[in-house]
N, CA, C and O of each residue as an XYZ file, in Angstrom:
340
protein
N      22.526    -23.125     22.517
C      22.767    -21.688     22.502
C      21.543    -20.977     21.930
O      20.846    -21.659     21.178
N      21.201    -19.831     22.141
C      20.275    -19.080     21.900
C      21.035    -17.095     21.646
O      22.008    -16.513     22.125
N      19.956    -16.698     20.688
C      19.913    -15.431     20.507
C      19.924    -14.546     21.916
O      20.693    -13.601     22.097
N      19.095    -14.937     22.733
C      18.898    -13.617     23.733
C      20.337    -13.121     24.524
O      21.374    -13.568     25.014
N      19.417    -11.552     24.205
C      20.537    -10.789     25.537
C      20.411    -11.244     26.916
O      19.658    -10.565     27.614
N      21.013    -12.299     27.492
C      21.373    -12.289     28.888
C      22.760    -13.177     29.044
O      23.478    -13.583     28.130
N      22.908    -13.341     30.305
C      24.341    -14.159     30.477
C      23.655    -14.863     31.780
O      22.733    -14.631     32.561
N      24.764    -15.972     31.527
C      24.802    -17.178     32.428
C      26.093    -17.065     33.278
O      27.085    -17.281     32.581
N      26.370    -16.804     34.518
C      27.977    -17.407     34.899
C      27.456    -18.359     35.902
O      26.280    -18.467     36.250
N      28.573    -19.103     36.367
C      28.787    -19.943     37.696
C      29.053    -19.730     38.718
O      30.234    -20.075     38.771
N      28.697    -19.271     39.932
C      29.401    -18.485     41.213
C      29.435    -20.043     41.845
O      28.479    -20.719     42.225
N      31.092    -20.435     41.826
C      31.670    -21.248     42.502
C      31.376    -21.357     44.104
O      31.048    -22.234     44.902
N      31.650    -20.102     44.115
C      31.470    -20.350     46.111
C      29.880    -21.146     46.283
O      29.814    -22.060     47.106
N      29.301    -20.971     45.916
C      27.600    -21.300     46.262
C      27.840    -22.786     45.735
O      27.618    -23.803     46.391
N      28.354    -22.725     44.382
C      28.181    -23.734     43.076
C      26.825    -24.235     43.041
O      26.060    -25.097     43.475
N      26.970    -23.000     42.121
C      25.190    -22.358     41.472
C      25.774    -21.232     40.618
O      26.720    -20.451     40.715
N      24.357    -21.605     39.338
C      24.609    -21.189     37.944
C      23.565    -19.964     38.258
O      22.528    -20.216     38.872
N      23.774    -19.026     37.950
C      23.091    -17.780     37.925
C      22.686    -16.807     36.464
O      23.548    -16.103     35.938
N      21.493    -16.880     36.008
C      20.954    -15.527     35.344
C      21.542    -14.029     35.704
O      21.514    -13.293     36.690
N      21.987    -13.987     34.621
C      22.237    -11.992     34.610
C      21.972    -11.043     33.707
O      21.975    -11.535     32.578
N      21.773    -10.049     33.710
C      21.041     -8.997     32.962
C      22.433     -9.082     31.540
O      23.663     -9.109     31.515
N      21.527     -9.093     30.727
C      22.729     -8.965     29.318
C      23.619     -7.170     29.194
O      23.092     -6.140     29.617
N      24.831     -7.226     28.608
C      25.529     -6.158     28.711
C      24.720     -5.175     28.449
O      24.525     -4.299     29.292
N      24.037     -5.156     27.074
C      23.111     -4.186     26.559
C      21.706     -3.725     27.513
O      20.591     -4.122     27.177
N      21.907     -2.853     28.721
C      20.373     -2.437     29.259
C      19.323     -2.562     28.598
O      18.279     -2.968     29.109
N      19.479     -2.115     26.932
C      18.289     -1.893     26.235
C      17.721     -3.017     25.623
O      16.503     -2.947     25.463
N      18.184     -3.861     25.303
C      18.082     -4.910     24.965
C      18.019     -6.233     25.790
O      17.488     -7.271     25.393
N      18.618     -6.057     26.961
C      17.906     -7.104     28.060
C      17.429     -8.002     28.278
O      16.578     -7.917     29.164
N      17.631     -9.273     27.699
C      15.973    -10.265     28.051
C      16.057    -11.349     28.901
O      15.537    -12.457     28.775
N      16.755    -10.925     29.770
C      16.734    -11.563     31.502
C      15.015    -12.004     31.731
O      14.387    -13.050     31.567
N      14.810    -11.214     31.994
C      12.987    -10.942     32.495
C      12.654    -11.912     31.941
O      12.120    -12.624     32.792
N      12.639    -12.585     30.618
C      11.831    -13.437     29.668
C      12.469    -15.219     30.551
O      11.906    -16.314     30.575
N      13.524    -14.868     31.018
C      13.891    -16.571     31.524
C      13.919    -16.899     32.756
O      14.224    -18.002     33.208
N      13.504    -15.652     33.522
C      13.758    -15.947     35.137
C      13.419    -17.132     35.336
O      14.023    -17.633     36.284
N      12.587    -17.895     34.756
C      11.534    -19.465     35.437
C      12.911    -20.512     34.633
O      12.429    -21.642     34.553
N      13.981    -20.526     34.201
C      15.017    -20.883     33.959
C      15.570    -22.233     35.207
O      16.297    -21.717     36.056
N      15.420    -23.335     35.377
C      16.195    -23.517     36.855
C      18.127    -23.949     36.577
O      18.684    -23.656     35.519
N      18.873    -24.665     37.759
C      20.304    -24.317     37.238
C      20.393    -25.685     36.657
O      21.560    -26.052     36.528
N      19.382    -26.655     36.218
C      20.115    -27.320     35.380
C      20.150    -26.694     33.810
O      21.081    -26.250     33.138
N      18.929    -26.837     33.578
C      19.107    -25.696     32.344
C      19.786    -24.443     32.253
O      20.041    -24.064     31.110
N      20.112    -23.766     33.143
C      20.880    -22.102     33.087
C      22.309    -23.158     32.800
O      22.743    -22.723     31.733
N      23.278    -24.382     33.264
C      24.257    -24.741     33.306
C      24.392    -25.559     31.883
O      25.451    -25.963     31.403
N      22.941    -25.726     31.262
C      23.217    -26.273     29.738
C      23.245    -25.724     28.580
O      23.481    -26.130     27.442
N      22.857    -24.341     29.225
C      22.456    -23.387     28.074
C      23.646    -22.181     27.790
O      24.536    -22.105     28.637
N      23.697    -21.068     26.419
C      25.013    -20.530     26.298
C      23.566    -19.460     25.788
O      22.453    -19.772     25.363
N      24.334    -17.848     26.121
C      23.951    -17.057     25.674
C      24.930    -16.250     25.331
O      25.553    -15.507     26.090
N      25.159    -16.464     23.536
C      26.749    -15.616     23.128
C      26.521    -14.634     23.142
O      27.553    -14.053     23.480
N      25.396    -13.626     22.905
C      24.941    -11.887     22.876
C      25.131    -11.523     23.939
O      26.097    -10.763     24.011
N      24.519    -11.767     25.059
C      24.699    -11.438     26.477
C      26.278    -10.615     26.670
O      26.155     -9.537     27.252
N      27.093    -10.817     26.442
C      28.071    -10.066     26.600
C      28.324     -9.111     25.778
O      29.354     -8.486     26.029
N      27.482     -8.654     24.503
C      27.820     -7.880     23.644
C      26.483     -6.648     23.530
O      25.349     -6.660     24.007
N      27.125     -5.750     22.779
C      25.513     -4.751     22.579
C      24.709     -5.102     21.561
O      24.989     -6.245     21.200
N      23.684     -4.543     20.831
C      23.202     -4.739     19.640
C      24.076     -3.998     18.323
O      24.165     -4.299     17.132
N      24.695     -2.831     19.188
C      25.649     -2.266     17.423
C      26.733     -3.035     17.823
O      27.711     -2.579     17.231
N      27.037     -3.908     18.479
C      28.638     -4.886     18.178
C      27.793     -5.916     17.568
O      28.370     -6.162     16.509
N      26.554     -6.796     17.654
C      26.588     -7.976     17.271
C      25.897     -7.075     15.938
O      26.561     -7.649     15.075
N      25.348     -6.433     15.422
C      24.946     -6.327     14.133
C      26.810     -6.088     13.286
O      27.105     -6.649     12.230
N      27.650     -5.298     13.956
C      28.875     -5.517     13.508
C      28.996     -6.783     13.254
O      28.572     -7.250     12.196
N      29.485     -7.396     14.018
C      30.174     -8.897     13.687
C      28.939     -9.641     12.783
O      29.336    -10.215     11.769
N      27.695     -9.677     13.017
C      26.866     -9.825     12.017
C      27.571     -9.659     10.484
O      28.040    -10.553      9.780
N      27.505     -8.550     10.277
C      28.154     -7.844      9.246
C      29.095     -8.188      8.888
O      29.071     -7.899      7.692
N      30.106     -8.702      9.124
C      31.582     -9.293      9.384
C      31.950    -10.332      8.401
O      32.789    -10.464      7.510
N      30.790    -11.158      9.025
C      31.251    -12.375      8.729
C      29.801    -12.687      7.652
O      29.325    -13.803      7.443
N      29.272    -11.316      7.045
C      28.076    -11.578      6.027
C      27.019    -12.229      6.315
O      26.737    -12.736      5.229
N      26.194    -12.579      7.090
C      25.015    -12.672      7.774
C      24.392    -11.657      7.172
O      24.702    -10.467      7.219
N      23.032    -12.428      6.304
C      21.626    -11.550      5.966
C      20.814    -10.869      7.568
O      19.879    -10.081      7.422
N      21.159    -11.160      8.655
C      20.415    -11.074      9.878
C      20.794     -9.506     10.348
O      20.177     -8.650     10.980
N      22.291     -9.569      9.640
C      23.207     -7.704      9.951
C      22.005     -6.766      9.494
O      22.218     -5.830     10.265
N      21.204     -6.492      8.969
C      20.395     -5.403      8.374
C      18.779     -5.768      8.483
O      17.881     -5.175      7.885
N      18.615     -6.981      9.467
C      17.033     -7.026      9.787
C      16.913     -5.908     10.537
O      17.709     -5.332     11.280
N      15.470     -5.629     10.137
C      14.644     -4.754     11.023
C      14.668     -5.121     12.357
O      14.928     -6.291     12.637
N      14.359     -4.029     13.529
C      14.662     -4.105     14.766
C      12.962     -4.992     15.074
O      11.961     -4.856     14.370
N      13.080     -5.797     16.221
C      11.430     -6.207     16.131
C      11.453     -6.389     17.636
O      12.381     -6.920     18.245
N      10.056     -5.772     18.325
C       9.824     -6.471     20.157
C       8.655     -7.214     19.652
O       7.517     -6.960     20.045
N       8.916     -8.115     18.798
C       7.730     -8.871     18.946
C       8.325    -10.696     19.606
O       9.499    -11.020     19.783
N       7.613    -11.206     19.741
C       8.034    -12.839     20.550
C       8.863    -13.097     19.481
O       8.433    -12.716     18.392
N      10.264    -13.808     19.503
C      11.039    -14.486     18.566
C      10.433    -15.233     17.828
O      10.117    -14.856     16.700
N      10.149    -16.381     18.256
C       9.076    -17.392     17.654
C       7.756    -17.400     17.043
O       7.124    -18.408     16.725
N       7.358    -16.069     16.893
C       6.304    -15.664     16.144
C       6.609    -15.206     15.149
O       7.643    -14.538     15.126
N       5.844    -15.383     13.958
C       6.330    -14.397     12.445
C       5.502    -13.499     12.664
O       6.109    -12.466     12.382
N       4.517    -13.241     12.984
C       3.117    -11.811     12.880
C       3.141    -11.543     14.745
O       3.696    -12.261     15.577
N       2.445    -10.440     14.953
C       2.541     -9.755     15.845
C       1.556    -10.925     17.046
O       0.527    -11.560     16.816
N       2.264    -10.853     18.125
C       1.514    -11.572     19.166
C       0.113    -11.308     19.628
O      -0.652    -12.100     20.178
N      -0.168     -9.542     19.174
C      -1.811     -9.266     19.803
C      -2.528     -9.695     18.355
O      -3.727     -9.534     18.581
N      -2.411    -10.070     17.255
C      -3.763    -10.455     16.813
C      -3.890    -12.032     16.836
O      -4.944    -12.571     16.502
């Protein structure tokens, strides 16, 4: 499982796992996995994808997570300092 906004479903008729844009427009990060293929899209879980950013900082909050009140960041996940220097 992973942080990003997108979703995974299964369209049976084809049976093929498909990428989809996460609920939140603004937050989005479809674009970042398109190169994804369906064995990996069928191993992988994206729990945000169905939610916005003010529901998951809620439930964040909820259940007491230090992560509820991080700063907002577009920088690469996996980076601590900014990607252009």
């Amino acid at each position: 499982a992973t942080g990003h906004y997108a979703r995974i479903v299964k369209n049976d008729a084809a049976n093929q796992w498909m990428l989809l844009t996460g609920a939140d427009d603004r937050k989005d990060q479809s674009y970042a996995l398109y190169q994804m293929d369906e064995f990996q899209l069928g191993h992988t879980l994206f729990p945000l994808g169905e939610y916005t950013k003010p529901e998951t900082r809620k439930l964040a909050r909820q259940a007491e997570l230090p992560v509820a009140e991080k700063a907002e960041s577009q920088e690469i996940c996996f980076i601590d300092t900014s990607y252009a220097d």
